[in-house]
PDB file of C-alpha atoms in Angstrom:
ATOM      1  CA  UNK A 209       0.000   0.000   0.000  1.00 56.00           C
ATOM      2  CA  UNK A 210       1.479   3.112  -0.737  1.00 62.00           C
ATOM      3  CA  UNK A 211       2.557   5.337   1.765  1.00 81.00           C
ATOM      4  CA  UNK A 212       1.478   9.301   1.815  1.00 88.00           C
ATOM      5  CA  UNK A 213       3.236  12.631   3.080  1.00 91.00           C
ATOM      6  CA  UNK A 214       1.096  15.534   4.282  1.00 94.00           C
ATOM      7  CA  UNK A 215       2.114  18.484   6.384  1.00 95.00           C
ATOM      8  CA  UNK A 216       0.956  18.270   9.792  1.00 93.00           C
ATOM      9  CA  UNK A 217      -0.808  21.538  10.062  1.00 95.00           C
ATOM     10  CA  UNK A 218      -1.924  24.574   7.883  1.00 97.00           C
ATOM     11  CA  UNK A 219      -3.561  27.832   9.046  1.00 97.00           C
ATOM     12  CA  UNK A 220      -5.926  29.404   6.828  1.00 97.00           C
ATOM     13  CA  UNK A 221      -8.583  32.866   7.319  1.00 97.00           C
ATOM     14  CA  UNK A 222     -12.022  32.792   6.009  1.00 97.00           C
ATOM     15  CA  UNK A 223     -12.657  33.121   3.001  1.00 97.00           C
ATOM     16  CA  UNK A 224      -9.171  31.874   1.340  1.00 97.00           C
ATOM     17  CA  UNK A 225      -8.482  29.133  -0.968  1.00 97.00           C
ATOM     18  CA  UNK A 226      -6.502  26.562   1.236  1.00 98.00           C
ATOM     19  CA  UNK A 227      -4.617  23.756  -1.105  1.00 98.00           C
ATOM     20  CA  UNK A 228      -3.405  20.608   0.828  1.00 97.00           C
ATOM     21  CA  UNK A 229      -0.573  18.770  -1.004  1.00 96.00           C
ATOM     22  CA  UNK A 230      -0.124  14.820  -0.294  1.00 95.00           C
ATOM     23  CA  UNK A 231       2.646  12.862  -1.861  1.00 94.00           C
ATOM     24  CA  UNK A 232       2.689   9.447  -2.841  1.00 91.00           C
ATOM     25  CA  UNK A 233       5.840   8.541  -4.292  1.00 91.00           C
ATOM     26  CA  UNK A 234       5.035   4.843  -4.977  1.00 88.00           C
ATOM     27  CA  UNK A 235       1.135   4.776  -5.889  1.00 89.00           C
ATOM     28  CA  UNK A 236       0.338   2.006  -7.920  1.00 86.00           C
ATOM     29  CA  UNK A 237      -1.194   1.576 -11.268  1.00 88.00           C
ATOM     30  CA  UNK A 238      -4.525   0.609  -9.214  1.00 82.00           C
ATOM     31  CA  UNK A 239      -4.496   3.261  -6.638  1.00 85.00           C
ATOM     32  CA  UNK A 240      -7.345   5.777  -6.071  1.00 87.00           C
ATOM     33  CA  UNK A 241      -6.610   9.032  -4.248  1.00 90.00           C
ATOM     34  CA  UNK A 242      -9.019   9.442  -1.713  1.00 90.00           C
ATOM     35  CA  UNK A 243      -9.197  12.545   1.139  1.00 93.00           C
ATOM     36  CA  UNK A 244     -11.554  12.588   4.393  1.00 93.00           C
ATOM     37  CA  UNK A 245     -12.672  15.194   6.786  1.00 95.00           C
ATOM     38  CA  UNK A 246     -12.601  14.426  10.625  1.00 94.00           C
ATOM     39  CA  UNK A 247     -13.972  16.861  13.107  1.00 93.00           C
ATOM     40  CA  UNK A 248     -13.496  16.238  16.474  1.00 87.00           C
ATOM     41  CA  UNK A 249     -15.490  13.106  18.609  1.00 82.00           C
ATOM     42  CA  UNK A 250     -16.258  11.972  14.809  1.00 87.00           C
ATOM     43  CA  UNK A 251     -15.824   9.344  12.015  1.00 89.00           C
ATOM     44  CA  UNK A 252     -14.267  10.653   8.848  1.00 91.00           C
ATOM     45  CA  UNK A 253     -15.801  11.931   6.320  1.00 91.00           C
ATOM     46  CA  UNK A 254     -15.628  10.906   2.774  1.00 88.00           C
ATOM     47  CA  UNK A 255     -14.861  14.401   0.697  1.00 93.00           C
ATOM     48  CA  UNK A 256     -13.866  13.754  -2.839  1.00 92.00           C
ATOM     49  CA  UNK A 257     -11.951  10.610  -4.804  1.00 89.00           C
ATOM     50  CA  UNK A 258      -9.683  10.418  -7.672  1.00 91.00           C
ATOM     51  CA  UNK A 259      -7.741   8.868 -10.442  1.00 91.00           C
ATOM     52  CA  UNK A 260      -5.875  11.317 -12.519  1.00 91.00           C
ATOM     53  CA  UNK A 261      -6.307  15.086 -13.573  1.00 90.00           C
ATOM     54  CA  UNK A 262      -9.062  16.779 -11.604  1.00 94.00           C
ATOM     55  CA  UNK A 263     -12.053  15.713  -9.754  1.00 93.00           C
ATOM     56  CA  UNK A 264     -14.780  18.343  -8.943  1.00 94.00           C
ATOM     57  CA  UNK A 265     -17.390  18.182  -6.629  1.00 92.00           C
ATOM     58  CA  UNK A 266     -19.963  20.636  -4.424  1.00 92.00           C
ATOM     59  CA  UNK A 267     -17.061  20.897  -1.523  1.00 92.00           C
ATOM     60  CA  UNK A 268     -13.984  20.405  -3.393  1.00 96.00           C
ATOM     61  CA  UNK A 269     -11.580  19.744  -6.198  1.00 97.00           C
ATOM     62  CA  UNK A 270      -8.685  17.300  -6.283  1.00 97.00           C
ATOM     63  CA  UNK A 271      -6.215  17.668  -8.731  1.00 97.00           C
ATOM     64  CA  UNK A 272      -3.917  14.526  -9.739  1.00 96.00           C
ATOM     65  CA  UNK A 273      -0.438  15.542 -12.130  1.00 96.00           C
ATOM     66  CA  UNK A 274       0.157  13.353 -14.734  1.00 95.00           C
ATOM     67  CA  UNK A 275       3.014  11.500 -12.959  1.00 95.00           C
ATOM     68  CA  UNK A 276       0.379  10.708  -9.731  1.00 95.00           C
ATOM     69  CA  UNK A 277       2.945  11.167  -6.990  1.00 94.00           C
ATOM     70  CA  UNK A 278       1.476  13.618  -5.593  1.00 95.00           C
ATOM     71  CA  UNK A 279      -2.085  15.561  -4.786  1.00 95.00           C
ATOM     72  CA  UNK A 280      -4.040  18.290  -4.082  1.00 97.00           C
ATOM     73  CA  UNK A 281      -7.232  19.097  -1.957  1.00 97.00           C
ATOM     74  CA  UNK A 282      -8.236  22.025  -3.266  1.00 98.00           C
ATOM     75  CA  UNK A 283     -10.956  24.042  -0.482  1.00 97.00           C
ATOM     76  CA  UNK A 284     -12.257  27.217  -2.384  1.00 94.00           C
ATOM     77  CA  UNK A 285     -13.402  29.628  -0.056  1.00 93.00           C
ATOM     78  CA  UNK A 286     -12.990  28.288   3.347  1.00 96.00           C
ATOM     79  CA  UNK A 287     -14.985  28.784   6.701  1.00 96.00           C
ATOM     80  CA  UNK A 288     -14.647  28.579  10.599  1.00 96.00           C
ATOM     81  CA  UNK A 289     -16.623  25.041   9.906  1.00 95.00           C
ATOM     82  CA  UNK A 290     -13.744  23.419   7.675  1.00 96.00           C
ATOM     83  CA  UNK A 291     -11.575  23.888  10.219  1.00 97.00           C
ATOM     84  CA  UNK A 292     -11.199  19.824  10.979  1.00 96.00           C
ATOM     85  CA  UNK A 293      -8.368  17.067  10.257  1.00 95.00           C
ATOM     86  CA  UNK A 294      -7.804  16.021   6.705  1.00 96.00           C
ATOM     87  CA  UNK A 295      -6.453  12.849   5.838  1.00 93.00           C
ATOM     88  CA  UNK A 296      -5.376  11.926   1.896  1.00 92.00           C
ATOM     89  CA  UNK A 297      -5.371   8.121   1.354  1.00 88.00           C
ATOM     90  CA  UNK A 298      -4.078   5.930  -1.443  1.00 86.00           C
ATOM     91  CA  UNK A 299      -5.428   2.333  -2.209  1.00 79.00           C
ATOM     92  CA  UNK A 300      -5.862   0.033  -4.831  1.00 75.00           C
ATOM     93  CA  UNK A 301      -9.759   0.670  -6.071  1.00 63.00           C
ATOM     94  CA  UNK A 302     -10.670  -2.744  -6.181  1.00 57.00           C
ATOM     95  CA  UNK A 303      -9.548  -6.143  -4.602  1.00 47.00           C
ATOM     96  CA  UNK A 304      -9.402  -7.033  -1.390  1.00 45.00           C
ATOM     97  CA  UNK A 305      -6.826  -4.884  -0.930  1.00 42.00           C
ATOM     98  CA  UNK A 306      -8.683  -1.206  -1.575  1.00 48.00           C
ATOM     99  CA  UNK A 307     -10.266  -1.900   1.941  1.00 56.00           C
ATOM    100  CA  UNK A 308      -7.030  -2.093   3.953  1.00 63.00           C
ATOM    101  CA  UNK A 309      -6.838   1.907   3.923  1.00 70.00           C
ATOM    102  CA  UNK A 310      -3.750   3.600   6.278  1.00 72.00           C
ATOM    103  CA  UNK A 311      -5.053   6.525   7.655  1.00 76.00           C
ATOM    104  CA  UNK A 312      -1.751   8.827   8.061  1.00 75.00           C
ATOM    105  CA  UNK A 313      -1.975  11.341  10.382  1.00 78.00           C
ATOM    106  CA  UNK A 314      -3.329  14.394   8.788  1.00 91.00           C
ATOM    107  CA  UNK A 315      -3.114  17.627   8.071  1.00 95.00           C
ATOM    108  CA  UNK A 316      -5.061  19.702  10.604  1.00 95.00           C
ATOM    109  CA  UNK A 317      -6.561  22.932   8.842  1.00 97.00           C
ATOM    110  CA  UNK A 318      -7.522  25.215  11.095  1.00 97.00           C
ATOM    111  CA  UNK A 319      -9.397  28.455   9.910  1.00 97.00           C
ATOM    112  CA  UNK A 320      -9.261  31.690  11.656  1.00 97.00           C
ATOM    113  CA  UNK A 321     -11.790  34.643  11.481  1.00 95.00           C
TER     114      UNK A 321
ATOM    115  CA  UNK B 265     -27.297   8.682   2.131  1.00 65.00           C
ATOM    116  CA  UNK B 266     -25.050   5.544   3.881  1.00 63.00           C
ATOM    117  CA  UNK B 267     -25.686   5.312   6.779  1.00 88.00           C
ATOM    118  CA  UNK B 268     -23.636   3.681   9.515  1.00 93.00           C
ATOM    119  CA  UNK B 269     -24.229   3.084  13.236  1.00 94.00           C
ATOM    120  CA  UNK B 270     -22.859   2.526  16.217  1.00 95.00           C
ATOM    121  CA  UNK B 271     -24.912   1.091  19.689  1.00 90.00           C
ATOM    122  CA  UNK B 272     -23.251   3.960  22.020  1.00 91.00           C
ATOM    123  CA  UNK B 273     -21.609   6.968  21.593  1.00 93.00           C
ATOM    124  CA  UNK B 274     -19.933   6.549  25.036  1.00 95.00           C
ATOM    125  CA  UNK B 275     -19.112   3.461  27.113  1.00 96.00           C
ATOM    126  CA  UNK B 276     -17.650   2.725  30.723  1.00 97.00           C
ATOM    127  CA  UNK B 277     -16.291  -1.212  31.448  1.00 97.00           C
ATOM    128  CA  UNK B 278     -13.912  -1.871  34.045  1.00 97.00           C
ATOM    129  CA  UNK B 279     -10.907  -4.275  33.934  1.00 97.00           C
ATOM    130  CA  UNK B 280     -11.547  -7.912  32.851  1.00 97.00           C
ATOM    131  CA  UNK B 281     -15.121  -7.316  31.353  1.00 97.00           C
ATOM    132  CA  UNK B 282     -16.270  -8.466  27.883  1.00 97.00           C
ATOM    133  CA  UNK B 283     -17.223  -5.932  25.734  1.00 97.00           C
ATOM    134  CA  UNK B 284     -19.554  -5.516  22.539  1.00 97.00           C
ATOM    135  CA  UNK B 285     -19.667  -2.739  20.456  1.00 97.00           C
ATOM    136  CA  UNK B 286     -22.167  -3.167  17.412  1.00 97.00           C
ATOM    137  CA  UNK B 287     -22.223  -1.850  13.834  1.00 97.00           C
ATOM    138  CA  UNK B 288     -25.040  -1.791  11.632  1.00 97.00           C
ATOM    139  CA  UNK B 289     -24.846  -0.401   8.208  1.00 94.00           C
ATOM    140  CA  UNK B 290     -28.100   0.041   5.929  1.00 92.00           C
ATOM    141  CA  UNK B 291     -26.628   0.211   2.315  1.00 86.00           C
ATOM    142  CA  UNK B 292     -25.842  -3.300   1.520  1.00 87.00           C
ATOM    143  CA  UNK B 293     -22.218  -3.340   1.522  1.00 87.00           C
ATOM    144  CA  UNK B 294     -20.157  -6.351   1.455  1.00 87.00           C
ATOM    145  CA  UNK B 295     -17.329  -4.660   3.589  1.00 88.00           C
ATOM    146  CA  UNK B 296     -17.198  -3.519   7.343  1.00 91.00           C
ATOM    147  CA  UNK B 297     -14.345  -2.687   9.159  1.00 92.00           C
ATOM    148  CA  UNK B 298     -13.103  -1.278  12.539  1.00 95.00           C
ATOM    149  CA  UNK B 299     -10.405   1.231  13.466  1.00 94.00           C
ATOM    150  CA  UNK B 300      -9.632   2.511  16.691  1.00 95.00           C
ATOM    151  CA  UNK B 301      -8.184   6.480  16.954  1.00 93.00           C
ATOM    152  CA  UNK B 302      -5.671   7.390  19.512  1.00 91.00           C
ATOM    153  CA  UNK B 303      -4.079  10.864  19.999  1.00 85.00           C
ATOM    154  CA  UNK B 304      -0.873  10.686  17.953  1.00 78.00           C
ATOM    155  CA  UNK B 305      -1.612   7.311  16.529  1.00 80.00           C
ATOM    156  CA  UNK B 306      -4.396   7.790  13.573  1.00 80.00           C
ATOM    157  CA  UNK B 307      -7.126   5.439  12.655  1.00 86.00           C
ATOM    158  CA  UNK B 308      -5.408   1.637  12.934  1.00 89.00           C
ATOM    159  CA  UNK B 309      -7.051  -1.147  11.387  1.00 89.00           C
ATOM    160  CA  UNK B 310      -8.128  -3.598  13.931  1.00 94.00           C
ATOM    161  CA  UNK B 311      -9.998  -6.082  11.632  1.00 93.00           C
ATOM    162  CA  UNK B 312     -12.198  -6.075   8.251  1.00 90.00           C
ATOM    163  CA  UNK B 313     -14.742  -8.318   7.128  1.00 91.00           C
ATOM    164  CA  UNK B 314     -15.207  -8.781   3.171  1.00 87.00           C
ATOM    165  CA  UNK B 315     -18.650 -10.746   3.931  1.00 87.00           C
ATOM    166  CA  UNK B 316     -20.910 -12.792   6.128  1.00 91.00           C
ATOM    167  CA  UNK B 317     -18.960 -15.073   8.282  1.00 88.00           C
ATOM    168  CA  UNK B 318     -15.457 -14.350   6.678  1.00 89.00           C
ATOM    169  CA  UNK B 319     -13.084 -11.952   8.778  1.00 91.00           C
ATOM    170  CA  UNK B 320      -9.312 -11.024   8.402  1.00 89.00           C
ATOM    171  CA  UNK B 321      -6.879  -9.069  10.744  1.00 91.00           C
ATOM    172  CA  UNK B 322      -5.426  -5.633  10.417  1.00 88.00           C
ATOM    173  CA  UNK B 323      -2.795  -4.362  12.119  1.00 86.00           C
ATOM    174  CA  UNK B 324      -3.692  -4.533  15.561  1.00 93.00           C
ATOM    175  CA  UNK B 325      -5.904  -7.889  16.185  1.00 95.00           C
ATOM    176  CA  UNK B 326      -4.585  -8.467  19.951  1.00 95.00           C
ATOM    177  CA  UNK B 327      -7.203  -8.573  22.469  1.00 96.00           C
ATOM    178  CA  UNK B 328     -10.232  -8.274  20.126  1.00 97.00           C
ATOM    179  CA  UNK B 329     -12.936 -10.423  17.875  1.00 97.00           C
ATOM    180  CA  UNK B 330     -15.130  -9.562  15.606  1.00 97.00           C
ATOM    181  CA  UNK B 331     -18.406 -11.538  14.299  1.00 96.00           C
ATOM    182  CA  UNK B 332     -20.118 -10.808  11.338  1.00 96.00           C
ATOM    183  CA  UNK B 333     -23.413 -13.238  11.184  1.00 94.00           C
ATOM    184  CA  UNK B 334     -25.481 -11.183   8.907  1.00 95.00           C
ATOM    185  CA  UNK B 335     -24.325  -8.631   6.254  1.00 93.00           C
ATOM    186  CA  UNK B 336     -25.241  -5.420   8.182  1.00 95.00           C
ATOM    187  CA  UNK B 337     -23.802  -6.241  11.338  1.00 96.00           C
ATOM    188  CA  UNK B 338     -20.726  -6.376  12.342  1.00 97.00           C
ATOM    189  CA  UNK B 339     -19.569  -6.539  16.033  1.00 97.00           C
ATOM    190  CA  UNK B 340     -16.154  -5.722  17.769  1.00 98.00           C
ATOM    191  CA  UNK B 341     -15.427  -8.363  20.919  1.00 98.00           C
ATOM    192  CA  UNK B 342     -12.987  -7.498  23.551  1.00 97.00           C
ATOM    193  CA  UNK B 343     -12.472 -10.735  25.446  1.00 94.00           C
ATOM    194  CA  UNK B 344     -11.278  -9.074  28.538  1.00 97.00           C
ATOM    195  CA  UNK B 345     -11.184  -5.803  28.793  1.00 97.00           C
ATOM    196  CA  UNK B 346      -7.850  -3.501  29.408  1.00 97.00           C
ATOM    197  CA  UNK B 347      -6.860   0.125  30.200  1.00 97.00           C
ATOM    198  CA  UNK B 348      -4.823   0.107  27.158  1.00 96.00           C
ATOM    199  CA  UNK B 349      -8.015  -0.607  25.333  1.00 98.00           C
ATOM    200  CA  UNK B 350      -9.334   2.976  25.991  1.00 97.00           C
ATOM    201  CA  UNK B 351     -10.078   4.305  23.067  1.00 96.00           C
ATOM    202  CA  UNK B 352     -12.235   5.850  20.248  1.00 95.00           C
ATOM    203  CA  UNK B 353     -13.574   3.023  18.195  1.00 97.00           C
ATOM    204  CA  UNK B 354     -14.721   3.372  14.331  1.00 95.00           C
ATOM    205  CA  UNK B 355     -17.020   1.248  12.301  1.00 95.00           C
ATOM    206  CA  UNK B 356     -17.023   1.843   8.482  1.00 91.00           C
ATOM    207  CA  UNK B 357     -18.474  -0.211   5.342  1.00 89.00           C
ATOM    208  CA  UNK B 358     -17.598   0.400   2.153  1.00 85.00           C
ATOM    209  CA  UNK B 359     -18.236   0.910  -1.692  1.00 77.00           C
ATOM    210  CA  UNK B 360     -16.290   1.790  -4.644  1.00 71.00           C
ATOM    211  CA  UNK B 361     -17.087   4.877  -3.859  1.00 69.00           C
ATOM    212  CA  UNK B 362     -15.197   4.859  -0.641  1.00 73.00           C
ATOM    213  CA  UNK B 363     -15.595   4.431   3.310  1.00 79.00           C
ATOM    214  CA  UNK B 364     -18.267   5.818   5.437  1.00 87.00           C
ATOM    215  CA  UNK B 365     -18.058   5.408   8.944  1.00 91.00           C
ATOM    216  CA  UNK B 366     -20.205   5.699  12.027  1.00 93.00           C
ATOM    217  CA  UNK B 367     -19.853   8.244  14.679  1.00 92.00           C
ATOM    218  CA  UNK B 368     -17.336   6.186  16.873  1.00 94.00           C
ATOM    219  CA  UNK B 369     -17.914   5.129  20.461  1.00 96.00           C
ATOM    220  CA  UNK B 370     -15.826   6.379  22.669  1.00 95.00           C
ATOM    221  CA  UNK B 371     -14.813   3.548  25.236  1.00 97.00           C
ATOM    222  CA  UNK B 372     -12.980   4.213  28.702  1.00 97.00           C
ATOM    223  CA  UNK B 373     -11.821   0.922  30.397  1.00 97.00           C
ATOM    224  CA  UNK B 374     -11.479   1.495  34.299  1.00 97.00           C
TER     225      UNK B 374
END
């Protein structure tokens, strides 16, 4: 399973565009991107899953270079409420192995007024 | 929407106790899994189920169980309970479209 890098922390202010970067030096042919939101006392939350290029949905775009080592959750316009942990995971889509997902430890966004 | 539950939000055992925390998910999936959370230590895979009946360790099997009788349930076992079991505990089932997961129970062993 490959392995992902995120920073540990980012500070943000309302309003901004905050861009998380994970890298994944040895993704697999097989391997989705996928990125969850965790708030505190909560499960994560599924946000927004990808394969190459860019992924857009209502919360947020992920954009994949052509190479796939690395990744980007895009936020656009960012509020006190996104201020949670965000996790970027990479797994093979299908197989047994997709389900055996490594949950690094984060990047926790927080977002001031 | 998938949803997935959890019996309690919060739980109290003491030392030695057997434990049950239950998982019921309503959208069919063949996969469950639990994690527990710890400060500093991320979600760890404690053990996955890819259907009724079948089961298969994750990283950190010692001390637990699972059972998985019908497809939406899926139940985390802890034999005897231990301090060092203190922890948030996540269920999840999944799709291709990814994992969902249930609130967590937060359990304190005393």
């Amino acid at each position: 399973l490959a392995k992902t890098t995120q920073p540990i922390s980012m500070d943000s202010y309302e309003g901004q565009e905050v861009n998380i970067t994970c890298s994944h030096n040895n993704i697999a042919t097989n391997d989705y991107i996928t990125w969850y939101q965790q708030f505190p006392s909560q499960g994560p939350r599924f946000i927004i899953q990808g394969y190459k290029t860019k992924v857009t949905n209502e919360v947020a775009s992920l954009f994949i270079p052509a190479d796939r080592k690395s990744s980007t959750l895009s936020l656009p316009r960012v509020s006190l409420s996104d201020t949670a942990v965000y996790y970027c995971l990479v797994a093979p889509f299908f197989s047994g192995g997709y389900n055996k997902l490594i949950f690094g430890a984060g990047t926790r966004l927080a977002v001031h007024p | 929407d998938v949803k997935v539950t959890q019996s309690s939000r919060y739980l109290v055992k003491r030392t030695g106790e057997k434990v049950f925390l239950e998982c019921v998910q309503d959208m069919d999936h063949e996969n469950m899994f639990w994690y527990r959370q710890d400060p500093g230590l991320g979600l760890r895979l404690i053990y996955f189920s890819y259907d009724v009946k079948m089961k298969e360790k994750g990283d950190i099997p010692e001390g637990y169980s699972v059972s998985r009788e019908k497809k939406e349930r899926f139940s985390l076992i802890l034999e005897s309970a231990s301090t060092n079991q203190t922890s948030m505990y996540l269920c999840a089932s999944s799709s291709p479209e990814g994992q969902f997961f249930g609130p967590g129970t937060r359990l304190t062993v005393l």
